[in-house]
PDB file of C-alpha atoms and ligand atoms in Angstrom:
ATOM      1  CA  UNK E   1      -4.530 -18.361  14.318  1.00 88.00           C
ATOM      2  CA  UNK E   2      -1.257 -18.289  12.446  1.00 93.00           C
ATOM      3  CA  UNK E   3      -0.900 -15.680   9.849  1.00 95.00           C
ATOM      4  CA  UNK E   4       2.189 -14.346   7.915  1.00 97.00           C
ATOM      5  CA  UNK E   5       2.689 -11.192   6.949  1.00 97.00           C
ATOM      6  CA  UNK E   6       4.563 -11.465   3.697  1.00 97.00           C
ATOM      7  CA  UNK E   7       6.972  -8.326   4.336  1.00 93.00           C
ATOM      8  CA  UNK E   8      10.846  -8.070   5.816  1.00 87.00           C
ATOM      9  CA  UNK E   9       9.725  -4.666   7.639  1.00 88.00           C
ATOM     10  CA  UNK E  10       9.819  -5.055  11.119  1.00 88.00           C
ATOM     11  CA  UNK E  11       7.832  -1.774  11.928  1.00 83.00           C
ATOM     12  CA  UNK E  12       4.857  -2.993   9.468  1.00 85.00           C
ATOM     13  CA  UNK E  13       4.581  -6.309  11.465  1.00 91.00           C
ATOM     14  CA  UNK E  14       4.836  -4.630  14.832  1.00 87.00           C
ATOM     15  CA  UNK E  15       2.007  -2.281  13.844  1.00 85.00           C
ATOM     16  CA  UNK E  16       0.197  -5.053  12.402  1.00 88.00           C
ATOM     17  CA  UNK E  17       0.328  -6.947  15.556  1.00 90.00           C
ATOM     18  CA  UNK E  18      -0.493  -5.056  17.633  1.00 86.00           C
ATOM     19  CA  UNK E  19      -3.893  -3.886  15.792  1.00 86.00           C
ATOM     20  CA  UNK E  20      -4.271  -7.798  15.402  1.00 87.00           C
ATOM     21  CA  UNK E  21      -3.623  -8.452  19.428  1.00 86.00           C
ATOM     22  CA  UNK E  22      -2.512 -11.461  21.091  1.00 88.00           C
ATOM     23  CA  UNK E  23      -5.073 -14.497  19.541  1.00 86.00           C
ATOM     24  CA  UNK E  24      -3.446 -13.966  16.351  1.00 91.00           C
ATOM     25  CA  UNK E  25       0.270 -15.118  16.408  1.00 94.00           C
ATOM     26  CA  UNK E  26       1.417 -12.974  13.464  1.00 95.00           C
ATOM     27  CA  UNK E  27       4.899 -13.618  11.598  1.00 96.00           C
ATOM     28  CA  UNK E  28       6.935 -11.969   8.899  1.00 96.00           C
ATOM     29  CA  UNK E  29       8.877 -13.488   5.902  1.00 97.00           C
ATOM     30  CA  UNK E  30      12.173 -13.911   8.314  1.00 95.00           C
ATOM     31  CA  UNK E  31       9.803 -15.871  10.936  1.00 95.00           C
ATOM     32  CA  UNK E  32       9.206 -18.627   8.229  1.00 96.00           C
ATOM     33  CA  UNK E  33      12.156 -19.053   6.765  1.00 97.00           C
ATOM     34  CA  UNK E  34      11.426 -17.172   3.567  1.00 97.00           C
ATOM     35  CA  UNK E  35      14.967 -15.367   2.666  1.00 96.00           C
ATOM     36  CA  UNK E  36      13.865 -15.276  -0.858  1.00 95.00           C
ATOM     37  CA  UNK E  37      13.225 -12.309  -3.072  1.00 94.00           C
ATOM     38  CA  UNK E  38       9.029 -12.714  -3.956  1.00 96.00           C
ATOM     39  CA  UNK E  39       7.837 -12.964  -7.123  1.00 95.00           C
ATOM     40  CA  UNK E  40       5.905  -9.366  -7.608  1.00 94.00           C
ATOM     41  CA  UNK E  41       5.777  -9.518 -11.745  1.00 96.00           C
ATOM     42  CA  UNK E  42       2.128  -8.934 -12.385  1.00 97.00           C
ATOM     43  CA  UNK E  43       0.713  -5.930 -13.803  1.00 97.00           C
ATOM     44  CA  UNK E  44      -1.588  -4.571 -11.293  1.00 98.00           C
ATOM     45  CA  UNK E  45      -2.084  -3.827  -7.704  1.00 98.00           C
ATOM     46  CA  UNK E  46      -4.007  -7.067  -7.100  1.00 98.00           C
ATOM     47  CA  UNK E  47      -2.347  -9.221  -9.319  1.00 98.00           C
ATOM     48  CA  UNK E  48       1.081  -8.354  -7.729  1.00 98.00           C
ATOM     49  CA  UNK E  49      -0.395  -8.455  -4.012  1.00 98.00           C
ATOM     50  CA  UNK E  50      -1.654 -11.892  -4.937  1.00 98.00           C
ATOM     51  CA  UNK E  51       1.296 -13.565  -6.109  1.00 98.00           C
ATOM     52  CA  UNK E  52       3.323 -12.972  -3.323  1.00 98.00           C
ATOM     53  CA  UNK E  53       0.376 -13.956  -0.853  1.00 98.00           C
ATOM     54  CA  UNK E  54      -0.002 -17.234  -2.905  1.00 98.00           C
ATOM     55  CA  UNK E  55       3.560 -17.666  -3.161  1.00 98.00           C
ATOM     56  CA  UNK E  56       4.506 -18.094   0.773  1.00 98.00           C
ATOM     57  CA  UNK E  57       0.913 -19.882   0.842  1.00 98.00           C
ATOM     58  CA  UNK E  58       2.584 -22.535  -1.424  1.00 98.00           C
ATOM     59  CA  UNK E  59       5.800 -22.548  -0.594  1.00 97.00           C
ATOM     60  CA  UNK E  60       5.477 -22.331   3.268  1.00 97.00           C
ATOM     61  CA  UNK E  61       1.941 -23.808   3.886  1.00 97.00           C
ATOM     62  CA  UNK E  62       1.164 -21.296   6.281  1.00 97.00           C
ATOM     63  CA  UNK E  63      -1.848 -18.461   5.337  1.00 97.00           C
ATOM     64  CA  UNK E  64      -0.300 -15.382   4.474  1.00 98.00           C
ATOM     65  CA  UNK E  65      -1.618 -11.462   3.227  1.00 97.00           C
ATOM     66  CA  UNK E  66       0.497  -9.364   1.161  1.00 97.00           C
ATOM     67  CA  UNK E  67       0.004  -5.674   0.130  1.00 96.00           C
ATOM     68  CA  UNK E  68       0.702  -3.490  -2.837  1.00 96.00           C
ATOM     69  CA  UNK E  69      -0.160   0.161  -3.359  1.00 95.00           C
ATOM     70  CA  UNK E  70       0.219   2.992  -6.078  1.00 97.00           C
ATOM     71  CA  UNK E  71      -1.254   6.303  -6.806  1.00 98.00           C
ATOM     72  CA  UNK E  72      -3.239   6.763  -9.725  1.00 98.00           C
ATOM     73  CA  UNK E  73      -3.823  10.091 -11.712  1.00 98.00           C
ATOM     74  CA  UNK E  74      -7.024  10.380 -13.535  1.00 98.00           C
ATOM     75  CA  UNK E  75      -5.276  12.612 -16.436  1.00 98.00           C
ATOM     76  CA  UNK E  76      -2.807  10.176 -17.500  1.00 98.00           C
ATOM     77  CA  UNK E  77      -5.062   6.930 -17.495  1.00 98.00           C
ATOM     78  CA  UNK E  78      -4.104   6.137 -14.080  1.00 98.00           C
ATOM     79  CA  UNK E  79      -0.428   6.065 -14.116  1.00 98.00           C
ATOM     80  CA  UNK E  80       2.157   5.558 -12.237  1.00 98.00           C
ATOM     81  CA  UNK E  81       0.185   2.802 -10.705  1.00 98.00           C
ATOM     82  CA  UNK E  82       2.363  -0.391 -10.341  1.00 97.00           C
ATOM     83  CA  UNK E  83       4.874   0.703 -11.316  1.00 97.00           C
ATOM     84  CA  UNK E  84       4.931   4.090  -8.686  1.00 97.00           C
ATOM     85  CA  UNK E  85       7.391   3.022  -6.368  1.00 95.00           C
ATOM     86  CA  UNK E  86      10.075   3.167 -10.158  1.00 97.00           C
ATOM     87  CA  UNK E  87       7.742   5.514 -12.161  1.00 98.00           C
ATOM     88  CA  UNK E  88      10.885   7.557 -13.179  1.00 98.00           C
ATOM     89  CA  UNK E  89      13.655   4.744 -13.385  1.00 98.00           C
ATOM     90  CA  UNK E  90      15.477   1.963 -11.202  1.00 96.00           C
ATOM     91  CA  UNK E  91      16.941   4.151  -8.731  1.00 97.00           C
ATOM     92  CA  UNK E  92      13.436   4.135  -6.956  1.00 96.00           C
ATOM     93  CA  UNK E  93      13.738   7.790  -6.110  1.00 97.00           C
ATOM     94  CA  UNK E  94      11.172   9.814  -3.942  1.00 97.00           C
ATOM     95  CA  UNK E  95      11.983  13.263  -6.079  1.00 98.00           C
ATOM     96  CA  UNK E  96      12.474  12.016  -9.351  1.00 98.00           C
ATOM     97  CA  UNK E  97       8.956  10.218  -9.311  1.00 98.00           C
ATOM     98  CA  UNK E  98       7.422  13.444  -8.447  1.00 98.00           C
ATOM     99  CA  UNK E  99       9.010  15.938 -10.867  1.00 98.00           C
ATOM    100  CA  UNK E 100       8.575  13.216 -13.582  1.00 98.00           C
ATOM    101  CA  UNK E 101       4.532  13.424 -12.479  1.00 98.00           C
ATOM    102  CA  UNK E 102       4.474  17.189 -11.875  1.00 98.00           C
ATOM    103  CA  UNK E 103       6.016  17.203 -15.605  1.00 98.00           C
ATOM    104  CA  UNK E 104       3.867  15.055 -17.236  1.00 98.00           C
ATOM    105  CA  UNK E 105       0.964  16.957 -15.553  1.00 98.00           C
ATOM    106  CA  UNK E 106       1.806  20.055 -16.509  1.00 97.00           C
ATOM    107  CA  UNK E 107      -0.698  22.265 -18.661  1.00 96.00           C
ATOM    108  CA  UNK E 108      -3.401  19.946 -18.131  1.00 97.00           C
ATOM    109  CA  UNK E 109      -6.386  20.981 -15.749  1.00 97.00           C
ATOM    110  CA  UNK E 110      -7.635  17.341 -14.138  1.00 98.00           C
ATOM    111  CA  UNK E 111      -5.410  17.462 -11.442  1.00 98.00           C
ATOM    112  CA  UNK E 112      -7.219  14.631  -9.803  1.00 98.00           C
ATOM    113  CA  UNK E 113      -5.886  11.562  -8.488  1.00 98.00           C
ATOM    114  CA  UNK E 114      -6.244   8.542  -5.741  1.00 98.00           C
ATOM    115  CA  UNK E 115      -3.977   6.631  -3.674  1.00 98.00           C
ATOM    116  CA  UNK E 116      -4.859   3.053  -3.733  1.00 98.00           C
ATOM    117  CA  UNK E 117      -3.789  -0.015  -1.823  1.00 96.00           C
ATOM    118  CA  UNK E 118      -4.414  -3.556  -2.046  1.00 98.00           C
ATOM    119  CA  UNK E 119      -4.333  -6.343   0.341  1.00 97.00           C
ATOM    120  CA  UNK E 120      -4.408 -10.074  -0.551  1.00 98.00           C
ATOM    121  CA  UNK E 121      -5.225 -12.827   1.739  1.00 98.00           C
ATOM    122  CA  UNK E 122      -4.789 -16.641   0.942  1.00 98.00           C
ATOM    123  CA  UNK E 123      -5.765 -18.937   3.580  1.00 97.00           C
ATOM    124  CA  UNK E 124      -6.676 -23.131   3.099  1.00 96.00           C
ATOM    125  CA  UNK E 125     -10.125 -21.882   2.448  1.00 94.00           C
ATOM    126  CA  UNK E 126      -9.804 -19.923  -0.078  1.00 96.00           C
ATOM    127  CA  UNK E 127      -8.449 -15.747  -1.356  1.00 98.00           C
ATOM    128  CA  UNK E 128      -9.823 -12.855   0.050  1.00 98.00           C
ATOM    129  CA  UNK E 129      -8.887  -8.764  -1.329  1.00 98.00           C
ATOM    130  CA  UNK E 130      -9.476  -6.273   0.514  1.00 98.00           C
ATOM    131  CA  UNK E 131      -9.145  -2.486  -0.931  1.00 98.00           C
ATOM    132  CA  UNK E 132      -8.334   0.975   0.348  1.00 97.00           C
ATOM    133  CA  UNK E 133      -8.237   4.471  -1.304  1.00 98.00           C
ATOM    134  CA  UNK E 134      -7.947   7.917  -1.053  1.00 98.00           C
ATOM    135  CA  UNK E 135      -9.303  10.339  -3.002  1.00 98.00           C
ATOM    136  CA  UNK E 136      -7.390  13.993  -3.939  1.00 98.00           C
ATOM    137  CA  UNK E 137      -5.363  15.715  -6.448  1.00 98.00           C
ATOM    138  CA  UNK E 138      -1.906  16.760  -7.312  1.00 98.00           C
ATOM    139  CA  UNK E 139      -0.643  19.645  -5.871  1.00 98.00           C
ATOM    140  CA  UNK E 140       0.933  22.578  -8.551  1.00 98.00           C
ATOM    141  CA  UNK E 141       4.464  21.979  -6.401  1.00 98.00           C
ATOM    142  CA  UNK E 142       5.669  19.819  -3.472  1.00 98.00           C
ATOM    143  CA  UNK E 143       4.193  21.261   0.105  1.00 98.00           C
ATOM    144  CA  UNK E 144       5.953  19.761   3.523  1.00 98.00           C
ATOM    145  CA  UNK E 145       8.638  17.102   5.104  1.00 96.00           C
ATOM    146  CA  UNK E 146       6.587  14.459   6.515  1.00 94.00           C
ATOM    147  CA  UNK E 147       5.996  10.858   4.955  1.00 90.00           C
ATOM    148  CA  UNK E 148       7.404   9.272   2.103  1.00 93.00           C
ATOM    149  CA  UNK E 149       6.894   8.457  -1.621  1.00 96.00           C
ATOM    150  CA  UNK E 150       4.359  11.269  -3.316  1.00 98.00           C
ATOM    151  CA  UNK E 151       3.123  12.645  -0.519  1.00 97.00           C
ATOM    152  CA  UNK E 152       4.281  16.150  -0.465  1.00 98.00           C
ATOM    153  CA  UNK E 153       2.442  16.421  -3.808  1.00 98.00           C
ATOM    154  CA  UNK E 154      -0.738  14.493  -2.599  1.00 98.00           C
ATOM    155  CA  UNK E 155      -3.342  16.415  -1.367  1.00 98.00           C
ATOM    156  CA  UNK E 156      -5.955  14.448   0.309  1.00 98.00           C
ATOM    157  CA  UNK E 157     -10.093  15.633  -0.662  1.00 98.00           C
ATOM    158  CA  UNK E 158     -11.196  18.167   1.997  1.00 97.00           C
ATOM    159  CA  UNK E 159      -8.083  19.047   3.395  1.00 98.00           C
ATOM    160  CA  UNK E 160      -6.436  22.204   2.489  1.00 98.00           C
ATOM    161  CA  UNK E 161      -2.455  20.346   3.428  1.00 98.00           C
ATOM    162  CA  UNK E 162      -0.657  17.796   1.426  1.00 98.00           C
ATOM    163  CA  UNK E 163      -0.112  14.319   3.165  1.00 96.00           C
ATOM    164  CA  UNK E 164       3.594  15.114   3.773  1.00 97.00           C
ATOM    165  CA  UNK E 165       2.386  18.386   5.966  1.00 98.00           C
ATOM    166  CA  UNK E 166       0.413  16.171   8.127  1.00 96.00           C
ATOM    167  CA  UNK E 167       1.279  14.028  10.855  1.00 93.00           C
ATOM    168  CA  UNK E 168       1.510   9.846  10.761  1.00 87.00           C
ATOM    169  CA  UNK E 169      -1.662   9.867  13.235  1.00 89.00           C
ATOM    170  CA  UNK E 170      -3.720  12.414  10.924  1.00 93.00           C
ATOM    171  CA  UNK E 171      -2.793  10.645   7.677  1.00 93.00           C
ATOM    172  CA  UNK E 172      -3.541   7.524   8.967  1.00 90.00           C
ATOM    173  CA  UNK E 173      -7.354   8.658   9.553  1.00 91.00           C
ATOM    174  CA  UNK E 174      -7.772   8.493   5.961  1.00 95.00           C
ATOM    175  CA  UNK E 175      -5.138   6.903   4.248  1.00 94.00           C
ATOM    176  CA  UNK E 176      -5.362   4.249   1.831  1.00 96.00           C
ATOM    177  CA  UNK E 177      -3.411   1.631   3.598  1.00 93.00           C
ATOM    178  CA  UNK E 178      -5.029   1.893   6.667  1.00 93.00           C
ATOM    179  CA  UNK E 179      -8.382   1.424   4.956  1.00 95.00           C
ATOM    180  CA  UNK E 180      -7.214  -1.377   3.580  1.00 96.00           C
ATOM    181  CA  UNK E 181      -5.983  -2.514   7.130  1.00 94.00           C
ATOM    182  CA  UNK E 182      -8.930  -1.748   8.466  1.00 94.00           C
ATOM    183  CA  UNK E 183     -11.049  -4.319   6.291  1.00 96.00           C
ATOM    184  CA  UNK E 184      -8.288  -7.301   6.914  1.00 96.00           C
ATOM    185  CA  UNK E 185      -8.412  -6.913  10.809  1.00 93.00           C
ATOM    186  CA  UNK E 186     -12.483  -6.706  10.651  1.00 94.00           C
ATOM    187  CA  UNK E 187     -12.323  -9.583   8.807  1.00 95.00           C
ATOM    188  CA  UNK E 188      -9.837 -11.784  10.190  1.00 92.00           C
ATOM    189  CA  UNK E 189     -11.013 -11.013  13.758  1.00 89.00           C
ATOM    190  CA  UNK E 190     -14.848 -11.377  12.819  1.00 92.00           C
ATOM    191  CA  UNK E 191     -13.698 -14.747  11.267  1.00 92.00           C
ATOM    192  CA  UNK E 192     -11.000 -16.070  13.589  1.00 86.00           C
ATOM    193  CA  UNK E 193     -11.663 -14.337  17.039  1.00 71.00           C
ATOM    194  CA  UNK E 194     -12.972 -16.302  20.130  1.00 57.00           C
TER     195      UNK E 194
HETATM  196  P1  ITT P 201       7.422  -2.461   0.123  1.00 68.81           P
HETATM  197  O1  ITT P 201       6.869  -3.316  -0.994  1.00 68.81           O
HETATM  198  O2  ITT P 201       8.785  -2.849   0.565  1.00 68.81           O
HETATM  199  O3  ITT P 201       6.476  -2.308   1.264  1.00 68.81           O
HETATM  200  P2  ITT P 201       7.021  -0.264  -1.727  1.00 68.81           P
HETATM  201  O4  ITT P 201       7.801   0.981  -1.954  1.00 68.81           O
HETATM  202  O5  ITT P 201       6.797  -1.167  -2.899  1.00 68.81           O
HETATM  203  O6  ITT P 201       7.663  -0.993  -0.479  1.00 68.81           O
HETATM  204  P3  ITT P 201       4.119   0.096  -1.635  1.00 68.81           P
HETATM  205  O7  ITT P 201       3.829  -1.105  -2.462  1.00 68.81           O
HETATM  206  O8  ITT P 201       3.282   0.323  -0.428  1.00 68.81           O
HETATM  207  O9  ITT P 201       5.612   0.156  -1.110  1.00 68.81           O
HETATM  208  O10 ITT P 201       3.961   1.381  -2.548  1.00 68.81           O
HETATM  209  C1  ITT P 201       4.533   1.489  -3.857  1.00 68.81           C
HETATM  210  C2  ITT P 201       4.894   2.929  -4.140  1.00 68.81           C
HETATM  211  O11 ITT P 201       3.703   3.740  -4.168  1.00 68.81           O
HETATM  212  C3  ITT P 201       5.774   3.574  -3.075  1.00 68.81           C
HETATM  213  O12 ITT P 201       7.135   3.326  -3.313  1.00 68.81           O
HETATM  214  C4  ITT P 201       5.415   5.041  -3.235  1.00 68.81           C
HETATM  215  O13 ITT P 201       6.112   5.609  -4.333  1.00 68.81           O
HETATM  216  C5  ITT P 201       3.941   5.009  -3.586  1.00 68.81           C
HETATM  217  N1  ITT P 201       3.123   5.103  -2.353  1.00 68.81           N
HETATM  218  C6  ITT P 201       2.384   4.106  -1.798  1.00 68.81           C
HETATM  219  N2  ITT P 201       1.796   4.510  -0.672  1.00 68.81           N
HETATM  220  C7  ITT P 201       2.169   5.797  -0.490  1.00 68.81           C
HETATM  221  C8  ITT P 201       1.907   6.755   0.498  1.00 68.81           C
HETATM  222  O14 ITT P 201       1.148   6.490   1.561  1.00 68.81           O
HETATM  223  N3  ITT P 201       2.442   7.977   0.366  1.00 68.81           N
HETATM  224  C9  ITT P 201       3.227   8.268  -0.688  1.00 68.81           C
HETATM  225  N4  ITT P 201       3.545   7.412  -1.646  1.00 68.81           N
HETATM  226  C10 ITT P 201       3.033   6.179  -1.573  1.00 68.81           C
END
């Protein structure tokens, strides 16, 4: 089966494929053709994961999944959200989202929060989601190197380190996007798979 990954990352569709193996023949936006910026207006996770599934569905003919992901703190009504990767302005920047959070946090005791990612798949037959998350809470101050995004301020439930002081292999035992992954490649391979 032909399936598109609707990302320009080259290490998420080598990862991808090989989880997929070889009856899949998986393809990013470059394989396609698709140079064009996608649509990703909506506001939520799925809505924004959707669009730019359905938009290389019907502009490329070709089924296609998409992902989107945020964090979510219980305390302030589940912000950042969508908009985490800019929570603190258009430069897009790692540090200022997390002292914006830490700041905004600050003097209030629900410290609780979830990473969550969703994955939307749109095929001939039809539009499938698929949902991963995380539950944990936000650190007082930023704890290790490793990762990217909030995760030296993310500490997962049950662990006693923050997701940048663990390694790529132990965060992706219980990480939101690869329980998201997870629930694609069982279904794709239960569904597709000779
Ligand atoms: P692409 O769309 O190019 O993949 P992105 O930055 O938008 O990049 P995501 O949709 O996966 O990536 O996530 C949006 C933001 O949510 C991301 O920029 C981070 O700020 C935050 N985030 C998501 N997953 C995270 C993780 O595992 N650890 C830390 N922060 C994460």
């Amino acid at each position: 089966m032909k399936v598109c990954f609707a990302t320009n990352n080259p290490h998420k569709i080598k990862e991808m494929g090989a989880i997929l193996g070889p009856s899949f023949l998986l393809t990013g936006l470059a394989d396609i053709g698709c140079a064009e910026e996608l649509p990703e207006t909506q506001s939520t996770l799925e809505g924004n994961a959707l669009q730019k599934a359905q938009y290389v569905f019907d502009h490329y003919q070709v089924a296609c999944f998409a992902d989107d992901s945020g964090l979510e703190v219980e305390a302030l009504n589940g912000e950042p959200g969508v908009d985490s990767a800019h929570y603190a302005g258009k430069q897009r920047n790692a540090e200022d989202n997390m002292n914006l959070l830490l700041q905004k946090l600050s003097g209030l005791p629900n410290r609780k929060a979830q990473f969550r990612t969703i994955i939307a798949l749109v095929e001939p037959t039809g539009v499938m989601l698929f949902e991963g998350s995380v539950q944990g809470e936000i650190l007082m101050e930023k704890r290790g190197i490793g990762g990217f995004g909030y995760d030296p301020i993310f500490q997962p439930e049950g662990y006693t380190r923050s997701f940048a002081e663990m390694s790529m292999e132990e965060k992706n035992e219980v990480s939101h996007r690869a329980r998201a992954v997870k629930k694609l490649v069982d279904y794709l391979q239960q569904t597709y798979s000779r």
